[in-house]
Coordinates of C-alpha atoms in Angstrom, one line a residue:
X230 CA -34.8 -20.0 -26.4
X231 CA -34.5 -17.0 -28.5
X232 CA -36.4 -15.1 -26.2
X233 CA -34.0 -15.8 -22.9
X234 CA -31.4 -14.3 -25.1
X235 CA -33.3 -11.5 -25.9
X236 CA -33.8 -11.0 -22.3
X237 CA -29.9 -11.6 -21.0
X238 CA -28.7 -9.2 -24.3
X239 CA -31.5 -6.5 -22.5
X240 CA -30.2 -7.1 -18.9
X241 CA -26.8 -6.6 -19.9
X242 CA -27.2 -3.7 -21.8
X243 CA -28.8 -2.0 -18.9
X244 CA -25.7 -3.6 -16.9
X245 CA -23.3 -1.2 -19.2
X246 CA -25.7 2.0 -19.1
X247 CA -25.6 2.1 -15.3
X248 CA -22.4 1.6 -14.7
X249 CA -21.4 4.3 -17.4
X250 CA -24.2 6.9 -16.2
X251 CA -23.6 5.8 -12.6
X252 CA -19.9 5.2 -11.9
X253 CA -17.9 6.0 -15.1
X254 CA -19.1 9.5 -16.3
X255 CA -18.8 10.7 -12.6
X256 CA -15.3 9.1 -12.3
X257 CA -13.9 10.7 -15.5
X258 CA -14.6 13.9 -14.4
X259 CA -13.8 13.4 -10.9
X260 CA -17.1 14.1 -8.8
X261 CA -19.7 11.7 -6.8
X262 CA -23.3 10.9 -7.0
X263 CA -22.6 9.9 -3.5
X264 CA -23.1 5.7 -4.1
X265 CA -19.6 5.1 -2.4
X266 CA -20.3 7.3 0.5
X267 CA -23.4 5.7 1.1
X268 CA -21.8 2.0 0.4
X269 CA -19.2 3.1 3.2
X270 CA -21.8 4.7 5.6
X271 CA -23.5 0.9 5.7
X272 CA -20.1 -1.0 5.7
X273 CA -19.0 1.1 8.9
X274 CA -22.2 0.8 10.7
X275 CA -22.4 -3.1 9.8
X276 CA -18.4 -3.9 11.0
X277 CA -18.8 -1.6 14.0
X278 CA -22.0 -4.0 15.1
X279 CA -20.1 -7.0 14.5
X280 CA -17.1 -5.7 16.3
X281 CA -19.3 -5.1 19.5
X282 CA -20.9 -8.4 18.9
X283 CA -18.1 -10.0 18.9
X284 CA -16.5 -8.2 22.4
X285 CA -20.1 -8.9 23.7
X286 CA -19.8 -12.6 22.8
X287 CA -16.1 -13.2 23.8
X288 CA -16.6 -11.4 27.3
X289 CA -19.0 -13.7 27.8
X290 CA -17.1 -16.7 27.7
X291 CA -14.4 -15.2 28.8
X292 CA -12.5 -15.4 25.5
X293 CA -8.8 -14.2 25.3
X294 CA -9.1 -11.9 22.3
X295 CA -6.4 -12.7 19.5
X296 CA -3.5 -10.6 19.6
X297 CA -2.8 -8.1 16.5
X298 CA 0.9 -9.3 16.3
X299 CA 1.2 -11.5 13.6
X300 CA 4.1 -13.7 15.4
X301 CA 5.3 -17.3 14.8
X302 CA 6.2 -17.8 18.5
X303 CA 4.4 -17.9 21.2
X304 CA 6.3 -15.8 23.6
X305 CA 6.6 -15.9 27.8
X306 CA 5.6 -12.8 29.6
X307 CA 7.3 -13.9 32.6
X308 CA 11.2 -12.1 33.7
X309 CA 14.6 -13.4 33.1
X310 CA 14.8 -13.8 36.4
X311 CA 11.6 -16.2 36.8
X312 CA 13.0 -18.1 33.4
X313 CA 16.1 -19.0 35.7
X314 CA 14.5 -20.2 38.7
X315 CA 12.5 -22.6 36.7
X316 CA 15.3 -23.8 34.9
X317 CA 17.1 -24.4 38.0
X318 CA 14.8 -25.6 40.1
X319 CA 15.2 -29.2 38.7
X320 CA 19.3 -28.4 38.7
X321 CA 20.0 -27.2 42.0
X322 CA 22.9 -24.7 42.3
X323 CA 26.6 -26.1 42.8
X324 CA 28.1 -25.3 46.6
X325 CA 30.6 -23.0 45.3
X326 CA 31.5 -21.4 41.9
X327 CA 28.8 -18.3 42.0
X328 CA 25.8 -18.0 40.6
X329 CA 26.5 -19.0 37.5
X330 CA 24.9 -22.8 36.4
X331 CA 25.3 -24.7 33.0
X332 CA 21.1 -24.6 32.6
X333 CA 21.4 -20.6 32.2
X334 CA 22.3 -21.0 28.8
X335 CA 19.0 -22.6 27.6
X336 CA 17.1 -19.7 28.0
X337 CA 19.2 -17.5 26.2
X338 CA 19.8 -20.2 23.5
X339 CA 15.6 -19.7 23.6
X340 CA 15.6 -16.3 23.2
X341 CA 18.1 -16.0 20.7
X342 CA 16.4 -18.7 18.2
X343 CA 13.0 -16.8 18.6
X344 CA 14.5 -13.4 17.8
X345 CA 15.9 -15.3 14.3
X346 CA 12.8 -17.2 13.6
X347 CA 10.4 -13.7 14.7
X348 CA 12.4 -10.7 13.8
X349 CA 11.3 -7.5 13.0
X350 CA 12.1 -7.4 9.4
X351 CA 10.5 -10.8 8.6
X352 CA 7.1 -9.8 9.8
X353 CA 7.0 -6.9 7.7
X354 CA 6.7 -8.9 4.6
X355 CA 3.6 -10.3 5.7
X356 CA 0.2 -9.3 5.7
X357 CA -1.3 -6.9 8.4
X358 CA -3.2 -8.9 10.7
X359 CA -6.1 -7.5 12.8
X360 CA -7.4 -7.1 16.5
X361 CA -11.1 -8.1 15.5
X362 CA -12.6 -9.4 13.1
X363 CA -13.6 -7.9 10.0
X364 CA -15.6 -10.7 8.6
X365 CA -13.1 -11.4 5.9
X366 CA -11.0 -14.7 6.0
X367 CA -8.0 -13.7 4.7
X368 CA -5.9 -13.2 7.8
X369 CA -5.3 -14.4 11.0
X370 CA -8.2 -14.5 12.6
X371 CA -10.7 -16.6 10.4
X372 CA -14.3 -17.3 10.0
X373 CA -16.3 -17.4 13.7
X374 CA -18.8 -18.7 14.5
X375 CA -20.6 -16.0 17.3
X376 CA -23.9 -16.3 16.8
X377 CA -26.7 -17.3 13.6
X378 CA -27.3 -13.5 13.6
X379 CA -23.3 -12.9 12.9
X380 CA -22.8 -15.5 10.7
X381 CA -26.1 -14.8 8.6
X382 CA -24.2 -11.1 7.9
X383 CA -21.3 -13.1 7.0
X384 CA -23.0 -15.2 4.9
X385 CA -24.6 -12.0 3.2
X386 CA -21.3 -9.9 2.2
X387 CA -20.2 -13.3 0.8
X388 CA -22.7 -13.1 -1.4
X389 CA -22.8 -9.5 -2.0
X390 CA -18.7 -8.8 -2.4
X391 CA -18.5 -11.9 -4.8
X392 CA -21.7 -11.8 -6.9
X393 CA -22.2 -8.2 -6.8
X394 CA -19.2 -5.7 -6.6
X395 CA -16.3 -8.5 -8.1
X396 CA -18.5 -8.5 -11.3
X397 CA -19.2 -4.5 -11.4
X398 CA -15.2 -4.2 -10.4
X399 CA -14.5 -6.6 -12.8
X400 CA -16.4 -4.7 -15.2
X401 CA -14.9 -1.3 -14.4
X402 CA -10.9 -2.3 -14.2
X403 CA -11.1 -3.7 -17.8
X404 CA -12.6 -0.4 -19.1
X405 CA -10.2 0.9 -17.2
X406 CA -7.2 -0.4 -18.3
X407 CA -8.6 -0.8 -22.1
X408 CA -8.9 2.6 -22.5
X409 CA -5.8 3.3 -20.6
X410 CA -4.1 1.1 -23.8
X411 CA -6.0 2.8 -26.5
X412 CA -5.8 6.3 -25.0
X413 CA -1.9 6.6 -24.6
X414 CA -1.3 4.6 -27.9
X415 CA -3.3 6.9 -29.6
X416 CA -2.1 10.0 -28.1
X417 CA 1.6 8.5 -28.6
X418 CA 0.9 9.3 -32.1
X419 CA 0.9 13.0 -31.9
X420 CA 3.3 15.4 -32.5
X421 CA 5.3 17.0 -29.3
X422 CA 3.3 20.1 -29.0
X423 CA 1.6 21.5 -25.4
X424 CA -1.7 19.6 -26.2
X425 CA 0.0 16.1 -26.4
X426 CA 0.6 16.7 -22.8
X427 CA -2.6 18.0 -21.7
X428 CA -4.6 14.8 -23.5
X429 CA -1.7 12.5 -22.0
X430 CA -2.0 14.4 -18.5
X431 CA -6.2 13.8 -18.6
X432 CA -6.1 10.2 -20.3
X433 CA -3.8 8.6 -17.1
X434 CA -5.8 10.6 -14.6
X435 CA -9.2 9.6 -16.6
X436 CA -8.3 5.5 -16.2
X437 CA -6.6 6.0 -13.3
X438 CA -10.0 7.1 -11.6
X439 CA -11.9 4.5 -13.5
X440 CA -9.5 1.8 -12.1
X441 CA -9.9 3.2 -8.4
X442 CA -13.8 3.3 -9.2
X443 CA -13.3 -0.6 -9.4
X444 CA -11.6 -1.1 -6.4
X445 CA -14.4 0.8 -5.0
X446 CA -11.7 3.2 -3.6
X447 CA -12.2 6.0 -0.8
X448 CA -9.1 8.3 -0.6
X449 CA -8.8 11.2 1.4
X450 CA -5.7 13.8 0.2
X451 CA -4.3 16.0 3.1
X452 CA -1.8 18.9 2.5
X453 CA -2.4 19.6 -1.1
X454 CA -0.4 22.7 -1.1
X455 CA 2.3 20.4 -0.9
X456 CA 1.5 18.0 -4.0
X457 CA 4.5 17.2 -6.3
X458 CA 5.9 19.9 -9.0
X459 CA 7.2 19.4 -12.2
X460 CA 11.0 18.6 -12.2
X461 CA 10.7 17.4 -9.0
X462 CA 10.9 13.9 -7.3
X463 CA 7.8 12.4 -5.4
X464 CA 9.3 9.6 -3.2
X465 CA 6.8 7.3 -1.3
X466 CA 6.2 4.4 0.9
X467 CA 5.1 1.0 -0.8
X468 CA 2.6 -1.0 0.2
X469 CA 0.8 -2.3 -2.9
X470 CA 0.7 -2.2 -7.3
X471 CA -2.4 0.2 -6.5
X472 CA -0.8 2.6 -4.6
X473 CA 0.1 3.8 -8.3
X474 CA -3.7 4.2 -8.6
X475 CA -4.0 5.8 -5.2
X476 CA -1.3 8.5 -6.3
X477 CA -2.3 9.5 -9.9
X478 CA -6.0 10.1 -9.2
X479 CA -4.5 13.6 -7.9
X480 CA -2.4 14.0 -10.1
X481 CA 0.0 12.4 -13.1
X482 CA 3.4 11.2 -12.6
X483 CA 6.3 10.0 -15.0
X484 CA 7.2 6.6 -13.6
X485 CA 10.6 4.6 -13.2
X486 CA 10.1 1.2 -12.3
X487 CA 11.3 -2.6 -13.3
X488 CA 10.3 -4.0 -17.3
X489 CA 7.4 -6.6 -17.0
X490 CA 6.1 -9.0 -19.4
X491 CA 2.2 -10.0 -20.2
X492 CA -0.2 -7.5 -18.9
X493 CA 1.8 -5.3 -17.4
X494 CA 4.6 -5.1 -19.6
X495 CA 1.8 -4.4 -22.8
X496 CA 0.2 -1.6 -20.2
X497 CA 4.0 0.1 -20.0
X498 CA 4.8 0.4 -23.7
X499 CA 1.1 1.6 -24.2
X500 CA 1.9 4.3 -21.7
X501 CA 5.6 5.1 -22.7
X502 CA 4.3 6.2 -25.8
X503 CA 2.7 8.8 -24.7
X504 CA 4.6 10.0 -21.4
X505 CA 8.1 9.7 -20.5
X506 CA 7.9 6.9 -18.1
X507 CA 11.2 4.7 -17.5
X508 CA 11.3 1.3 -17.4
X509 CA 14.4 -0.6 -17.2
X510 CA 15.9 -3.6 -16.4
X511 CA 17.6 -4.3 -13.1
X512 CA 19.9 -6.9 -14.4
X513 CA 21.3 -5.2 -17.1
X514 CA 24.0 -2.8 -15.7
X515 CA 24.1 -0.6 -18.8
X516 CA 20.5 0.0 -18.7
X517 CA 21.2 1.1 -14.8
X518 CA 23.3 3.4 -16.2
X519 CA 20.9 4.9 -18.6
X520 CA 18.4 5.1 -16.5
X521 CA 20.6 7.3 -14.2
X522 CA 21.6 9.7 -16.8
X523 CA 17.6 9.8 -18.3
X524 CA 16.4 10.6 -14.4
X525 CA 19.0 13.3 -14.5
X526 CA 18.3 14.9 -17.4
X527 CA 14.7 14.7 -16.6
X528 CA 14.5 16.7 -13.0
X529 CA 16.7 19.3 -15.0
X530 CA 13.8 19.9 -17.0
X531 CA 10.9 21.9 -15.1
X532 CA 8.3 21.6 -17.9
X533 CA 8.6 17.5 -17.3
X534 CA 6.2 15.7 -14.9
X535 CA 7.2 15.3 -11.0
X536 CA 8.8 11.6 -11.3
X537 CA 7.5 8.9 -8.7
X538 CA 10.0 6.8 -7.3
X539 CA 8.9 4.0 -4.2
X540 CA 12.6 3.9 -2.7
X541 CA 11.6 1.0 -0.3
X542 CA 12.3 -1.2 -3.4
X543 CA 9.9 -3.6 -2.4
X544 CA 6.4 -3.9 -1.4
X545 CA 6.3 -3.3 2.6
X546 CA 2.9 -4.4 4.7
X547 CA 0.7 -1.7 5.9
X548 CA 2.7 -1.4 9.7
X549 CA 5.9 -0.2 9.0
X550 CA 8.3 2.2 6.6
X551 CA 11.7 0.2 5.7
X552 CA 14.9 2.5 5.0
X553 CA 14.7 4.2 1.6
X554 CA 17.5 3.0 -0.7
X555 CA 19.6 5.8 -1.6
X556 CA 19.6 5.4 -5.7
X557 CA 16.5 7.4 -5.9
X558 CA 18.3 10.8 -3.7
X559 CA 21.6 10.6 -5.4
X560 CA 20.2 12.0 -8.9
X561 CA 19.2 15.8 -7.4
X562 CA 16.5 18.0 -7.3
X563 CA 13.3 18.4 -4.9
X564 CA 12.4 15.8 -3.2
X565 CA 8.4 15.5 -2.4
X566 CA 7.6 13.3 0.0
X567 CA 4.3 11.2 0.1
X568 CA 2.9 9.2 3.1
X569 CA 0.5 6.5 2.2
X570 CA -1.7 4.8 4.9
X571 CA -4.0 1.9 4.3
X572 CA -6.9 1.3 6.9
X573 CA -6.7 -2.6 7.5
X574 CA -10.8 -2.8 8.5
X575 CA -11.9 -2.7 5.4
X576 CA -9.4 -4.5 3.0
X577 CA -5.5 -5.5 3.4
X578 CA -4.1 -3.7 0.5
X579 CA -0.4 -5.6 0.6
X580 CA 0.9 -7.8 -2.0
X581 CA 2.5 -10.5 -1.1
X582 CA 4.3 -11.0 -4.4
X583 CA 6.2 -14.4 -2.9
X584 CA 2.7 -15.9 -2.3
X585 CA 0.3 -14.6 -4.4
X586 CA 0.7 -13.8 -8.4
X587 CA -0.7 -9.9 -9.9
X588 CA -4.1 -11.5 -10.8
X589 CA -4.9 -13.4 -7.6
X590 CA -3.5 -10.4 -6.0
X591 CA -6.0 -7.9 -7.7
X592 CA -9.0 -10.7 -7.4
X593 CA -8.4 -10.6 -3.6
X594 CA -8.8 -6.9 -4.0
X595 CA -11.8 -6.8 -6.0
X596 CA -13.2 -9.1 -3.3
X597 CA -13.0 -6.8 -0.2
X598 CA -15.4 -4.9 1.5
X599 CA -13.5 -1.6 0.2
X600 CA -9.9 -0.2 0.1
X601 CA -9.6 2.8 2.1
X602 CA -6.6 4.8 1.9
X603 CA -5.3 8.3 3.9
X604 CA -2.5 10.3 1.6
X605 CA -0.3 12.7 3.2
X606 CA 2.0 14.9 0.7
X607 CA 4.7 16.2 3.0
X608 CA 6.8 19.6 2.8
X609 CA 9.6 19.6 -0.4
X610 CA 13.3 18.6 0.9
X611 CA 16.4 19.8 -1.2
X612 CA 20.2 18.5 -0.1
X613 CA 21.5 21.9 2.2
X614 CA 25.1 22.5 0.9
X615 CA 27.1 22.4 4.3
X616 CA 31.0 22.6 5.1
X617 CA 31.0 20.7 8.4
X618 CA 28.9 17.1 7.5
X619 CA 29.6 15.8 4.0
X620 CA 27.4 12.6 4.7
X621 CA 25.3 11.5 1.6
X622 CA 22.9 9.0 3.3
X623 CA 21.1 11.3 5.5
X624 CA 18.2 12.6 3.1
X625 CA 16.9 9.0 2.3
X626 CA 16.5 8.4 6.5
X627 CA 15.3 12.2 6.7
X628 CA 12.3 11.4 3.9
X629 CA 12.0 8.0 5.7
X630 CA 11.5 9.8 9.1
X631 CA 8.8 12.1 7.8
X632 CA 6.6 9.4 6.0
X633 CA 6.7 7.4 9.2
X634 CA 5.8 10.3 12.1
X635 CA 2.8 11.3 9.7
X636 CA 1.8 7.1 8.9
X637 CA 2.2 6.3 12.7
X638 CA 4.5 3.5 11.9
X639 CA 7.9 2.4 12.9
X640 CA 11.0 2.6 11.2
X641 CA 13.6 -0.2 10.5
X642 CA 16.4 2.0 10.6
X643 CA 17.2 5.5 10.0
X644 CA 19.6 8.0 11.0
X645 CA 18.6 11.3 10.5
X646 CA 21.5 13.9 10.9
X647 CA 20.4 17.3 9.9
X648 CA 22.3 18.1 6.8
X649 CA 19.6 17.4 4.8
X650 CA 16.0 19.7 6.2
X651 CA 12.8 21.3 4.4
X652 CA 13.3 23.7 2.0
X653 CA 14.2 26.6 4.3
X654 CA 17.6 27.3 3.0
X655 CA 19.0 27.1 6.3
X656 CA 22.7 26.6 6.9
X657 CA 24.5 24.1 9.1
X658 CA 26.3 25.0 12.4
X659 CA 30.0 23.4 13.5

């Protein structure tokens, strides 16, 4: 007996030495031994031959393949006008009194209950669903059985995502966020100088990387001549907890966001105490207030770190951008605007927060194939001083716009005006 433990103590000590030689010295100091890259190479090889697979398969049994609209109703493709003539073919049309007949109204009665039930702003608070399958069951289109070939391969990332990567992510998200704890509380103990920053600065980005390592993370950064300043404001879309994560393994941020309890709320102080996050109640209007005045005061100073604010308010699925909330424009300053893109093959990165709690949410995660994420940073906007159009809503649709025409999604509203433009300096016209 005492030799098994001898040999599980062994194992798991060479458990801990590769994943700190392998994964967490390389993540600290932000390079590669190129096990990820390789990873993804094989994942996109193996779903683009189940993909064809599967188009092979359904073609030959002449398959309708699912739709990627993640709809309640299952809608008519036929005209009004074909809608009618069925309705009132069994209710033939009175000698006189025009075209008009009392059956007419059931089809729009129809359409106007399936626009409530289905409308556009419902669906976006659910998850992303996809065209083909991915050979994950979490969305619409399940487990399928094509062939023993198929469903062998299935049966193989089962048993690799769960008993291979959810332990080593497992493994590399509580180091993570440990040292995430111990490095900020620790740091919070020293005095204000320029090095307090700097080790604050390298400990978020250090676990932040560590943490992305663990959701076995591939993140590609585009326009970094345009990354975030200090005293400036770095608005983004919100898709997911992570996208925190996504953001701060370029760079740090000083956050504003809602006071949690448990976990989260013990990660928050850890991290006020070294950086000058915000956290606040929503509730409490006095705090609102405060929070206001803090944000002010902080964009005023230029030494301070660029503070990220997700103006959405809410966690938005992966298709669309909803109108930013006009709070977050109102305080000053540059505004830096970030557009964040999830690919859907590989993992849906939404949080459902009505349906699933953090740690279910971030066990689905750790059970994906891989989260793969694009990051746009977008040119600075500053608030154009013009005589002619006094409107004060017109920068939050202006960012919205941006993030949306470089994400490829669709808006929910916006109504972009002009007065508010890229930091050109340009004046308005009458």
């Amino acid at each position: 007996m005492e030799d098994f433990w001898v040999v599980v103590l062994a194992g798991l000590k060479v458990w801990v030495y590769l994943i700190v030689a392998l994964l967490m010295v390389p993540a600290m100091f932000g390079f590669s031994l190129g096990i990820s890259e390789t990873y993804m190479k094989i994942l996109v090889k193996t779903l683009e031959w189940a993909t064809l697979r599967i188009q092979t398969v359904n073609k030959e049994q002449h398959i309708i393949e699912s739709s990627s609209s993640n709809g309640l109703i299952q809608r008519d493709d036929g005209s009004m006008e074909e809608a009618l003539g069925e309705l009132r073919r069994s209710r033939p049309k009175p000698p006189v009194g025009g075209d008009f007949t009392l059956s007419d109204c059931f089809y729009f009665y129809r359409r106007g209950i399936e626009d409530i039930v289905e409308d556009e702003v419902t669906q976006r608070f659910s998850s992303e669903e996809l065209v083909s399958w991915n050979l994950l069951t979490r969305t619409n289109i399940d487990f399928q059985y094509i062939s023993l070939k198929l469903t062998m391969v299935w049966g193989l990332g089962v048993f690799i995502r769960y008993c291979i990567l959810a332990p080593l992510r497992i493994t590399l998200a509580s180091i993570g966020l440990t040292w995430l704890v111990i490095g900020t509380t620790a740091v919070g103990f020293l005095p204000n100088w320029r090095l307090k920053s700097w080790l604050s600065d390298w400990v978020h980005v250090m676990c932040y990387r560590i943490c992305a390592r663990g959701l076995s993370c591939t993140i590609h950064y585009y326009n970094k001549e345009n990354r975030p300043r200090k005293g400036g404001i770095c608005v983004a879309n919100h898709t997911s907890p992570i996208d925190i994560v996504i953001l701060c393994n370029d760079g740090c941020y000083a956050m504003v966001g809602q006071s949690h309890g448990g976990l989260m709320g013990v990660l928050q102080r850890a991290m006020a105490r070294s950086c000058p996050h915000i956290w606040f109640e929503r509730a409490d209007m006095k705090d609102r207030h405060l929070v206001a005045k803090r944000l002010t005061d902080h964009v005023n100073d230029n030494t301070k770190l660029p503070i990220l604010i997700f103006p959405e308010g809410t966690c938005i699925n992966n298709t669309s951008v909803m109108m930013f909330k006009k709070g977050s424009f109102e305080i000053g300053g540059t505004i830096y605007p970030v557009a964040i893109k999830y690919d859907p093959q590989f993992g849906d990165a939404f949080w459902n927060s009505a349906k699933y709690n953090m740690v279910s949410y971030l066990l689905r995660m750790m059970t994906s194939w891989a989260i793969v994420c694009n990051v746009w940073y977008l040119p600075a906007m500053t608030q154009q001083v013009c005589v002619y159009n006094t409107d004060t809503h017109n920068l939050p649709a202006m960012t919205q716009q941006v993030c949306i025409q470089h994400r490829h999604t669709q808006p929910a509203s916006h109504d972009p005006t002009g007065v508010y433009t890229t930091q050109t300096h340009t004046t308005c016209q009458p």
